Amino acid sequence: MKLQAIIENQPIDCQLSLSGNEVIFEVDNNRQSINFVRLTPFSYSLIINGKSYYVTITKHFEGYNITIDQNVFFVKIKDENELLLEKFGMSDSVTVSNGEVRAPIPGLVSSIAVVPGQSVQKGEILLVLEAMKMENDIDSPSTGCIKEVFVSQGQSVEKNCLLIQLELNENERG
Amino acid sequence: MKLQAIIENQPIDCQLSLSGNEVIFEVDNNRQSINFVRLTPFSYSLIINGKSYYVTITKHFEGYNITIDQNVFFVKIKDENELLLEKFGMSDSVTVSNGEVRAPIPGLVSSIAVVPGQSVQKGEILLVLEAMKMENDIDSPSTGCIKEVFVSQGQSVEKNCLLIQLELNENERG
Amino acid sequence: MKKILIANRGEIAVRIIRTCHEMGIQTVAVYSDVDRQSPHVLMSTEAYPIGSAPSTESYLRIDKLIEAAKVSGAEGLHPGYGFLSENPKFAQAVIDANLIWIGPPVDAMINLGDKIKARQTAKRAHVPVSPGSESEITDEKVAKKIASSIGYPILLKAVGGGGGKGMRIVNKPSELSSSLERAMSEAGASFSDSRIFIEKYLPNPRHIEIQFMADAHGNVAAFTERECSVQRRYQKLIEESPSSFISRSLWKKMAECAIKIVTESGYVGAGTVEYLVDENKNFYFLEMNTRLQVEHPVTEMICGLDIVREQIRVASGKKLSLDEEYIGHRGHAIECRIYAENGFDNFIPSTGTIQELHLPDGFGIRFDHGIRMGQEITPYYDPLLGKLVAWGNSRKDTLNRMKRALKECHIVGIETTIPFCIAVISNRQFQTGNYNTHFIEKSFDELLRFKQDNMGIERELACAVAGIHTTNMKPEPTITNRKTTEASLWKSIGRKEGLS
Amino acid sequence: MKKILIANRGEIAVRIIRTCHEMGIQTVAVYSDVDRQSPHVLMSTEAYPIGSAPSTESYLRIDKLIEAAKVSGAEGLHPGYGFLSENPKFAQAVIDANLIWIGPPVDAMINLGDKIKARQTAKRAHVPVSPGSESEITDEKVAKKIASSIGYPILLKAVGGGGGKGMRIVNKPSELSSSLERAMSEAGASFSDSRIFIEKYLPNPRHIEIQFMADAHGNVAAFTERECSVQRRYQKLIEESPSSFISRSLWKKMAECAIKIVTESGYVGAGTVEYLVDENKNFYFLEMNTRLQVEHPVTEMICGLDIVREQIRVASGKKLSLDEEYIGHRGHAIECRIYAENGFDNFIPSTGTIQELHLPDGFGIRFDHGIRMGQEITPYYDPLLGKLVAWGNSRKDTLNRMKRALKECHIVGIETTIPFCIAVISNRQFQTGNYNTHFIEKSFDELLRFKQDNMGIERELACAVAGIHTTNMKPEPTITNRKTTEASLWKSIGRKEGLS
């Protein structure tokens, strides 16, 4: 099976053929035979040419956080179908800078520095998010104008919650 | 809900009414309010009048092994339907001594001391089961005659595997 | 005492519960709504709810804590660290409720917990103190004046508490106003006390501290120093004892000063005198922690004594079980704080569920933690998951052991400071023992490079695992097959649950 | 050495891997089919399959072990304990394959591992030995003759190994024949050596042993004694050091005898001289263990030394890192062996899956184990899951700490010796320190009563939990509802896996 792994934003084309607990894994004509077992829903044991690896895997956004020897890798996988769709320009993976300011961490909105209609410079503080007793500045990602503020002071927000919508200057659109 | 708990072979009639994470548990007109949460598939936390209990539970035969403060209890539960069936004499819980000799532990049959047709006394060695490097004598549960031997020397057996069928003397039948 | 309430949560509540149980003392845990399933609740003899998740609604509520103590019939109360542990009003409320306060006398807390009064006490005891404000900063003008008199850069610090909260370094006059505002706000949120004072900023100091124990019978014991210079955001990350920088004679002087402060303040219980030591080995009183410290296990490992046990004994009026004033050590110990933070991404907090947990063990390893598999790490509290402590005969042995243990520790589902701590322990500069409080910022690039250099073959392996996982996990494409999968999943659940 | 193969499994393989990694040495694990997912495989740098589950097909296969060492490029081999660790043929094969054998010289293994030769060696070294046969028992007649000359009861023991395997007590002549047959069969299965010898059975002995280390440069160090009298089926269950029964002067004599045997036999490496001590404090050489022992952590905890590290150093030709001949101790240590056995039901082995695992930790606690959540405990090998070790300043503190830790340890899904160990630690007789090798059999009723007395309110609670669990888990009664349940289960699985 052909797959594309996107590891830390870098695509790697690879080929995988599974049979039982053995998999032939091929990248750039470099073939490796891997003996693997799934230990639990979140961990695998791999043995490759005698070398033993304990690997943990958890879902993270649209991909996985994979930990090997305490190094964490973020990997997304595209299978043959997805690669085909992409070839025909039907991919949905293009991200646009759309002026949304989202919470990078869960926390409590401890103060808001802007009001709708206000112009802001890139890097200017928009609000302060308190998490685990530390105050974290949320800065404006670009120059523009505050279109809407979706949260209020004292509100708890989840990670990725939409905080503020910016109206971007024309040349700031991605 | 009415239930019968059979704990270490002793039946206890109890009444349970659940609502959310609270349960009213009643035995012999003694009512207790229990706050409970299921921590994992195999463990609960209970708080009763402020006392905190960490409880683990695993399936064991037709009941559960329940561990509280390192004490293990074997509990079977019969619900209202089962109790009703039992009332009408339709219970299947009666056990009979039927001359079956089963493996009390998984292991390796290291030697067999009897052959079909042979008469045995209660307590006489039937075979030796080796488990975890120790040899364990399997003795005859009653006086009788060997009807059939289902295993051979060197064979690995699972727990509860039928090893030998005895023909019981008339007065030995349960 | 037969029963003690622990007014805390997380690893420190678990740590205190352990000692209580070893002493045959029953424990009372308290919990906020989100902590119902936390280990301190599960391990305690008793547990009482005290409110909703925000600590102002639960762990900082003096009334609810006292009520829980009363309802449970607890005789004593241990505050742990953080939360209300350094709050004299809380101590007084505990005493007024006829409970034994497992901490120093209220007077000593007032005089030493308040950072300004502590500096005054230190001065009276003839202990060296760095230049700074003699009283709290009431307005910006005063701040500007003091700052310019002692010279920039200066440090703004909270009067009411430590741990880097409410602390800001100010490099030039123009930064003073906003920094002061932010510091006051943070201090207020953390300690219910927004007062700030100013201290001279020392350029390359090492953070060295002396743990001591004093009983009500006039006995004091000071322990071998702890080095706590590996810090980020003024919060300690790695501590060790002894320090490679401190000779036995310098330790003796610092320990003597600590004992002078104890005598001057009439202190009873466990406490720590924190010093900054400059490159010429001059030491300055920094502050006093009138409570158990996070890093106390480092001292326990090398001196073989349970500090929490001594606290409880002293609070019960007993004498210290130590008969010397200056306590030596055996071997070396080091502690890595395992936070739910990504050390390589600005120590950003990480929340989520602990999906799996494999903890290190073996000779010379201790892991004081307050987590369990399946636990939700919420953003409400301090992100300290646990403290990994290693002991060895030499510093080198201890570092090697720590590295082994860090690699053995798998906390799956959230990011932790484990990879960062491995980078520090493997760092040559750190290994020489020659480092100061700027170590992390100055060596950051090197630490990051170490991490990246170790990501060779593993990149491809990660791709392989993601590929295997996706392929194995994928539900079958057609509806018909999907039904089968559902059925078999139901079965496998049943099997797991022991139903089938 | 840069790479070491560990010819073992379970907790001891994990234990050795840890020290190797701390020393910067890569490790090679070997595994049978059923051990593919075992912790020693997951933790090791490398891992190679060596055959099917029965140890005769894997862990006892000298050819496969040597082959794995060759393929991996290992320079040394550590045998652990059990399996081939005391087999001189294996040691010779390792040496012949140009690998470093991390164990004593082959000659010493032959002269001391063989129990009869060991008794002769002890006699030559003027160490007291109990009456018994001077050579192996070839037939029943000879046995009968020797037995009646030294007087019943006598003990039949395997020449080739220890651990209670192949051991039988014979009370009267009529029992001799069948006991001899059974002992020979067990000995053959366990050690590939069915030879048996006879020893006088001492009535109320204590089992005391001296751990020592010897290097190739003529340095020997003997450690404080270990007391191992808490045994079931001649297998140790609880060990402690120091012993309440042994004075320092008696220890010195026993240690001197151990060193005499070392000198007499030209021993190099780690070893243990086991003694039986009678009520009048006479001690008799019992046997010599020419390998690392299960209970070695007890000594490590009180002397602060990593014995496996010393083994590796000595095997590399280095000197001991100890410079004294008689090694003292600090505090007290105790070890509880956690077996997959029900101690209250004749120590019947328990197999199954470890569904959940919560391990004890904190100051003074060490748990050397080789298990993980999800692991299948099979009947193929020794049922030792791990060894819980507690350290404290006094014996009393140590027992309290051990009890706390035992209660904290949750190994869900199989039965273990934890409840039994709690009963022993809580037993008054045991707490006085006045016990001998018959402690378990003599105190069994008392231990059982302790367990039952602690089952008060918990009986009802167990019923409540079973009721809650049954009610909560029950699939909905009608088909329609069941479908919904299936769908939501699918969803929850998806959520668990991070799919939805």
Coordinates of N, CA, C and O in Angstrom, one line a residue, chain D residues 35-139:
Chain D
D35 N 7.0 -14.5 25.4 CA 7.6 -13.3 26.0 C 7.8 -12.1 25.0 O 8.5 -11.1 25.4
R36 N 7.3 -12.2 23.8 CA 7.5 -11.2 22.8 C 7.1 -9.8 23.4 O 7.8 -8.8 23.0
Q37 N 6.1 -9.7 24.2 CA 5.6 -8.4 24.7 C 6.0 -8.2 26.1 O 5.5 -7.3 26.8
S38 N 7.0 -8.9 26.6 CA 7.4 -8.7 28.0 C 8.3 -7.5 28.2 O 9.0 -7.2 27.3
P39 N 8.3 -6.9 29.4 CA 9.0 -5.7 29.6 C 10.5 -5.8 29.3 O 11.1 -4.8 28.8
H40 N 11.1 -6.9 29.5 CA 12.6 -7.0 29.3 C 12.9 -6.8 27.8 O 13.9 -6.3 27.4
V41 N 11.9 -7.3 27.0 CA 12.1 -7.1 25.5 C 11.9 -5.7 25.1 O 12.6 -5.1 24.3
L42 N 10.9 -5.0 25.7 CA 10.5 -3.7 25.4 C 11.6 -2.7 25.8 O 11.9 -1.7 25.2
M43 N 12.3 -3.0 26.9 CA 13.3 -2.1 27.5 C 14.7 -2.2 26.9 O 15.5 -1.3 27.1
S44 N 14.9 -3.4 26.4 CA 16.3 -3.7 25.9 C 16.6 -2.9 24.6 O 15.8 -2.6 23.8
T45 N 17.9 -2.7 24.4 CA 18.4 -2.1 23.2 C 18.1 -3.0 22.0 O 17.6 -2.6 21.0
E46 N 18.4 -4.3 22.2 CA 18.1 -5.3 21.2 C 17.4 -6.5 21.8 O 17.4 -6.7 23.0
A47 N 16.7 -7.2 20.9 CA 16.0 -8.4 21.4 C 15.9 -9.5 20.3 O 15.7 -9.1 19.1
Y48 N 16.2 -10.7 20.7 CA 16.2 -11.8 19.7 C 15.3 -13.0 20.2 O 15.4 -13.3 21.4
P49 N 14.6 -13.6 19.3 CA 13.8 -14.7 19.7 C 14.6 -16.0 19.8 O 15.6 -16.1 19.0
I50 N 14.3 -16.8 20.8 CA 15.2 -18.0 21.0 C 14.4 -19.3 21.1 O 14.9 -20.3 21.6
G51 N 13.1 -19.2 20.7 CA 12.3 -20.5 20.7 C 11.0 -20.4 21.4 O 10.5 -19.3 21.7
S52 N 10.4 -21.6 21.6 CA 9.0 -21.6 22.1 C 9.0 -21.5 23.6 O 10.0 -21.5 24.3
A53 N 7.8 -21.5 24.1 CA 7.5 -21.2 25.5 C 8.3 -22.1 26.6 O 8.9 -21.5 27.5
P54 N 8.2 -23.4 26.4 CA 8.9 -24.2 27.5 C 10.4 -23.8 27.6 O 11.0 -23.7 26.6
S55 N 10.9 -23.6 28.8 CA 12.2 -23.1 28.9 C 13.3 -24.0 28.3 O 14.3 -23.6 27.9
T56 N 12.9 -25.3 28.3 CA 13.9 -26.3 27.6 C 14.0 -26.0 26.1 O 15.0 -26.4 25.5
E57 N 13.0 -25.3 25.6 CA 13.1 -24.9 24.1 C 13.6 -23.5 23.9 O 13.7 -23.0 22.8
S58 N 13.9 -22.8 25.0 CA 14.3 -21.4 24.8 C 15.4 -21.0 25.9 O 16.6 -21.0 25.6
Y59 N 15.0 -20.6 27.1 CA 15.9 -20.0 28.0 C 16.9 -21.0 28.5 O 17.9 -20.6 29.1
L60 N 16.7 -22.3 28.3 CA 17.7 -23.3 28.7 C 18.5 -23.8 27.5 O 19.3 -24.7 27.6
R61 N 18.3 -23.2 26.3 CA 19.0 -23.6 25.1 C 20.4 -22.9 24.9 O 20.4 -21.8 24.4
I62 N 21.4 -23.5 25.3 CA 22.8 -22.9 25.3 C 23.1 -22.5 23.9 O 23.6 -21.4 23.6
D63 N 22.8 -23.3 22.9 CA 23.2 -23.0 21.5 C 22.5 -21.7 21.0 O 23.1 -20.9 20.4
K64 N 21.2 -21.6 21.3 CA 20.5 -20.4 20.8 C 21.0 -19.1 21.5 O 21.0 -18.1 20.9
L65 N 21.3 -19.3 22.8 CA 21.8 -18.1 23.5 C 23.1 -17.6 23.0 O 23.3 -16.4 22.8
I66 N 24.0 -18.6 22.7 CA 25.3 -18.2 22.2 C 25.2 -17.6 20.8 O 25.8 -16.6 20.4
E67 N 24.2 -18.2 20.0 CA 24.0 -17.7 18.7 C 23.5 -16.2 18.7 O 24.0 -15.4 18.0
A68 N 22.5 -16.0 19.6 CA 22.0 -14.6 19.8 C 23.1 -13.6 20.2 O 23.2 -12.5 19.7
A69 N 24.0 -14.1 21.0 CA 25.1 -13.2 21.4 C 26.0 -12.9 20.2 O 26.4 -11.8 20.0
K70 N 26.3 -13.9 19.4 CA 27.1 -13.8 18.3 C 26.5 -12.8 17.2 O 27.1 -11.9 16.8
V71 N 25.2 -13.1 16.9 CA 24.5 -12.2 15.9 C 24.5 -10.8 16.4 O 24.7 -9.9 15.6
S72 N 24.3 -10.6 17.7 CA 24.1 -9.2 18.1 C 25.4 -8.5 18.3 O 25.5 -7.3 18.5
G73 N 26.5 -9.3 18.4 CA 27.8 -8.7 18.7 C 28.0 -8.3 20.2 O 28.8 -7.4 20.5
A74 N 27.3 -9.0 21.0 CA 27.5 -8.8 22.5 C 28.9 -9.2 22.9 O 29.4 -10.2 22.3
E75 N 29.5 -8.5 23.9 CA 30.8 -8.9 24.3 C 30.7 -9.7 25.6 O 31.6 -10.5 25.9
G76 N 29.6 -9.5 26.4 CA 29.5 -10.2 27.6 C 28.1 -10.9 27.8 O 27.2 -10.5 27.0
L77 N 28.0 -11.7 28.7 CA 26.7 -12.4 29.0 C 26.5 -12.5 30.5 O 27.3 -12.9 31.2
H78 N 25.3 -12.0 30.9 CA 24.9 -12.0 32.3 C 23.7 -13.1 32.4 O 22.7 -12.9 31.7
P79 N 23.9 -14.1 33.2 CA 22.9 -15.2 33.3 C 21.8 -14.9 34.2 O 20.8 -15.6 34.2
G80 N 21.8 -13.8 35.0 CA 20.8 -13.6 36.0 C 20.8 -14.7 37.1 O 21.9 -15.1 37.5
Y81 N 19.6 -15.1 37.6 CA 19.5 -16.2 38.5 C 18.6 -17.3 37.8 O 17.8 -17.0 36.9
G82 N 18.6 -18.5 38.4 CA 17.7 -19.5 37.8 C 18.2 -19.9 36.4 O 19.4 -19.6 36.1
F83 N 17.4 -20.6 35.6 CA 17.8 -21.1 34.3 C 19.2 -21.6 34.3 O 19.5 -22.5 35.1
L84 N 20.1 -21.1 33.5 CA 21.4 -21.6 33.3 C 22.5 -21.0 34.2 O 23.7 -21.2 34.0
S85 N 22.0 -20.1 35.1 CA 23.0 -19.3 35.8 C 24.0 -20.1 36.6 O 25.1 -19.6 36.8
E86 N 23.7 -21.3 37.1 CA 24.6 -22.0 37.9 C 25.1 -23.2 37.1 O 25.7 -24.2 37.7
N87 N 25.0 -23.2 35.8 CA 25.4 -24.4 35.0 C 26.8 -24.1 34.4 O 27.0 -23.3 33.6
P88 N 27.8 -24.9 34.9 CA 29.2 -24.6 34.5 C 29.4 -24.9 33.0 O 30.3 -24.3 32.4
K89 N 28.6 -25.8 32.4 CA 28.7 -26.1 31.0 C 28.4 -24.9 30.2 O 29.0 -24.6 29.2
F90 N 27.3 -24.2 30.7 CA 26.9 -22.9 30.0 C 28.1 -21.9 30.1 O 28.4 -21.3 29.1
A91 N 28.6 -21.7 31.3 CA 29.7 -20.8 31.5 C 30.8 -21.1 30.6 O 31.4 -20.2 29.9
Q92 N 31.1 -22.4 30.5 CA 32.3 -22.8 29.6 C 32.0 -22.5 28.2 O 32.8 -22.0 27.4
A93 N 30.7 -22.8 27.7 CA 30.3 -22.5 26.3 C 30.4 -21.0 26.0 O 30.8 -20.6 24.9
V94 N 30.0 -20.2 27.0 CA 30.1 -18.7 26.8 C 31.6 -18.3 26.6 O 31.9 -17.5 25.7
I95 N 32.4 -18.8 27.5 CA 33.8 -18.5 27.4 C 34.4 -19.0 26.1 O 35.2 -18.3 25.5
D96 N 34.1 -20.2 25.7 CA 34.6 -20.8 24.5 C 34.1 -20.0 23.3 O 34.8 -20.0 22.2
A97 N 33.0 -19.3 23.4 CA 32.6 -18.4 22.3 C 33.2 -17.0 22.3 O 32.7 -16.1 21.6
N98 N 34.2 -16.9 23.1 CA 35.0 -15.6 23.3 C 34.1 -14.5 23.8 O 34.3 -13.3 23.5
L99 N 33.2 -14.9 24.7 CA 32.3 -13.9 25.4 C 32.8 -13.8 26.8 O 33.3 -14.8 27.4
I100 N 32.5 -12.7 27.4 CA 32.9 -12.5 28.9 C 31.7 -13.1 29.7 O 30.6 -12.7 29.5
W101 N 32.0 -14.0 30.5 CA 31.0 -14.6 31.4 C 30.9 -13.8 32.7 O 31.8 -13.7 33.4
I102 N 29.7 -13.2 32.9 CA 29.5 -12.3 34.1 C 29.1 -13.2 35.2 O 27.9 -13.3 35.6
G103 N 30.1 -13.9 35.8 CA 29.8 -14.9 36.8 C 31.1 -15.4 37.3 O 32.2 -15.0 36.8
P104 N 31.1 -16.3 38.3 CA 32.4 -16.8 38.8 C 33.1 -17.7 37.8 O 32.5 -18.2 36.8
P105 N 34.4 -18.0 38.1 CA 35.1 -19.0 37.2 C 34.5 -20.3 37.2 O 33.8 -20.7 38.2
V106 N 34.6 -21.0 36.1 CA 33.9 -22.3 35.9 C 34.3 -23.3 37.0 O 33.5 -24.0 37.6
D107 N 35.6 -23.4 37.4 CA 36.0 -24.3 38.4 C 35.3 -24.0 39.7 O 34.8 -24.9 40.4
A108 N 35.2 -22.7 40.1 CA 34.5 -22.4 41.3 C 33.0 -22.8 41.2 O 32.4 -23.3 42.2
M109 N 32.4 -22.7 40.0 CA 31.0 -23.1 39.9 C 30.9 -24.6 40.1 O 29.9 -25.0 40.7
I110 N 31.8 -25.3 39.5 CA 31.7 -26.8 39.7 C 31.9 -27.2 41.1 O 31.1 -28.0 41.7
N111 N 32.9 -26.5 41.8 CA 33.2 -26.9 43.2 C 32.2 -26.4 44.2 O 32.1 -26.9 45.3
L112 N 31.4 -25.4 43.8 CA 30.5 -24.8 44.8 C 29.0 -25.0 44.4 O 28.2 -25.1 45.3
G113 N 28.8 -25.0 43.1 CA 27.4 -25.1 42.6 C 26.9 -26.5 42.9 O 25.8 -26.7 43.4
D114 N 27.8 -27.5 42.7 CA 27.5 -28.9 43.1 C 27.5 -28.9 44.6 O 28.5 -28.6 45.3
K115 N 26.3 -29.2 45.2 CA 26.1 -29.1 46.6 C 27.0 -30.0 47.4 O 27.4 -29.7 48.6
I116 N 27.3 -31.2 46.9 CA 28.2 -32.1 47.6 C 29.6 -31.6 47.6 O 30.3 -31.5 48.7
K117 N 30.1 -31.2 46.5 CA 31.5 -30.6 46.4 C 31.6 -29.3 47.3 O 32.6 -29.0 47.9
A118 N 30.5 -28.6 47.3 CA 30.5 -27.3 48.1 C 30.7 -27.7 49.6 O 31.4 -27.0 50.3
R119 N 30.0 -28.7 50.1 CA 30.1 -29.1 51.5 C 31.6 -29.5 51.7 O 32.1 -29.2 52.8
Q120 N 32.2 -30.2 50.8 CA 33.6 -30.6 50.9 C 34.5 -29.4 51.0 O 35.4 -29.3 51.8
T121 N 34.2 -28.4 50.1 CA 35.0 -27.2 50.1 C 34.9 -26.5 51.4 O 35.9 -26.0 52.0
A122 N 33.7 -26.4 51.9 CA 33.5 -25.7 53.2 C 34.2 -26.4 54.3 O 34.9 -25.7 55.1
K123 N 34.2 -27.7 54.3 CA 34.9 -28.4 55.3 C 36.4 -28.2 55.2 O 37.1 -27.9 56.2
R124 N 37.0 -28.1 54.0 CA 38.4 -27.8 53.8 C 38.7 -26.4 54.3 O 39.8 -26.2 54.8
A125 N 37.7 -25.5 54.2 CA 38.0 -24.1 54.6 C 37.7 -24.0 56.1 O 37.7 -22.9 56.7
H126 N 37.4 -25.1 56.8 CA 37.1 -25.1 58.3 C 35.9 -24.3 58.6 O 35.8 -23.6 59.6
V127 N 34.9 -24.4 57.8 CA 33.6 -23.8 58.0 C 32.7 -24.9 58.5 O 32.6 -26.0 57.9
P128 N 31.9 -24.6 59.6 CA 31.0 -25.7 60.1 C 29.9 -26.1 59.1 O 29.3 -25.3 58.4
V129 N 29.8 -27.4 59.0 CA 28.8 -28.0 58.0 C 27.9 -29.0 58.8 O 28.4 -29.7 59.7
S130 N 26.7 -29.1 58.5 CA 25.8 -30.0 59.2 C 26.0 -31.5 58.7 O 26.5 -31.7 57.6
P131 N 25.6 -32.5 59.5 CA 25.8 -33.9 59.1 C 25.0 -34.2 57.9 O 23.9 -33.6 57.7
G132 N 25.6 -35.1 57.0 CA 24.9 -35.4 55.8 C 25.7 -36.4 55.0 O 26.7 -36.9 55.4
S133 N 25.2 -36.7 53.8 CA 25.9 -37.6 52.9 C 27.1 -37.0 52.3 O 27.1 -35.8 51.9
E134 N 28.2 -37.7 52.2 CA 29.5 -37.2 51.6 C 29.4 -37.3 50.1 O 30.3 -36.7 49.4
S135 N 28.5 -38.0 49.5 CA 28.4 -38.1 48.1 C 27.0 -38.2 47.7 O 26.1 -38.3 48.5
E136 N 26.7 -38.2 46.4 CA 25.3 -38.3 45.9 C 24.7 -39.7 46.2 O 25.4 -40.7 46.4
I137 N 23.4 -39.7 46.3 CA 22.7 -40.9 46.6 C 22.4 -41.7 45.3 O 21.7 -41.2 44.4
T138 N 23.0 -42.9 45.2 CA 22.8 -43.6 44.0 C 21.6 -44.6 44.1 O 20.9 -44.7 43.1
D139 N 21.4 -45.1 45.2 CA 20.1 -45.9 45.3 C 19.5 -45.8 46.7 O 20.1 -45.3 47.6

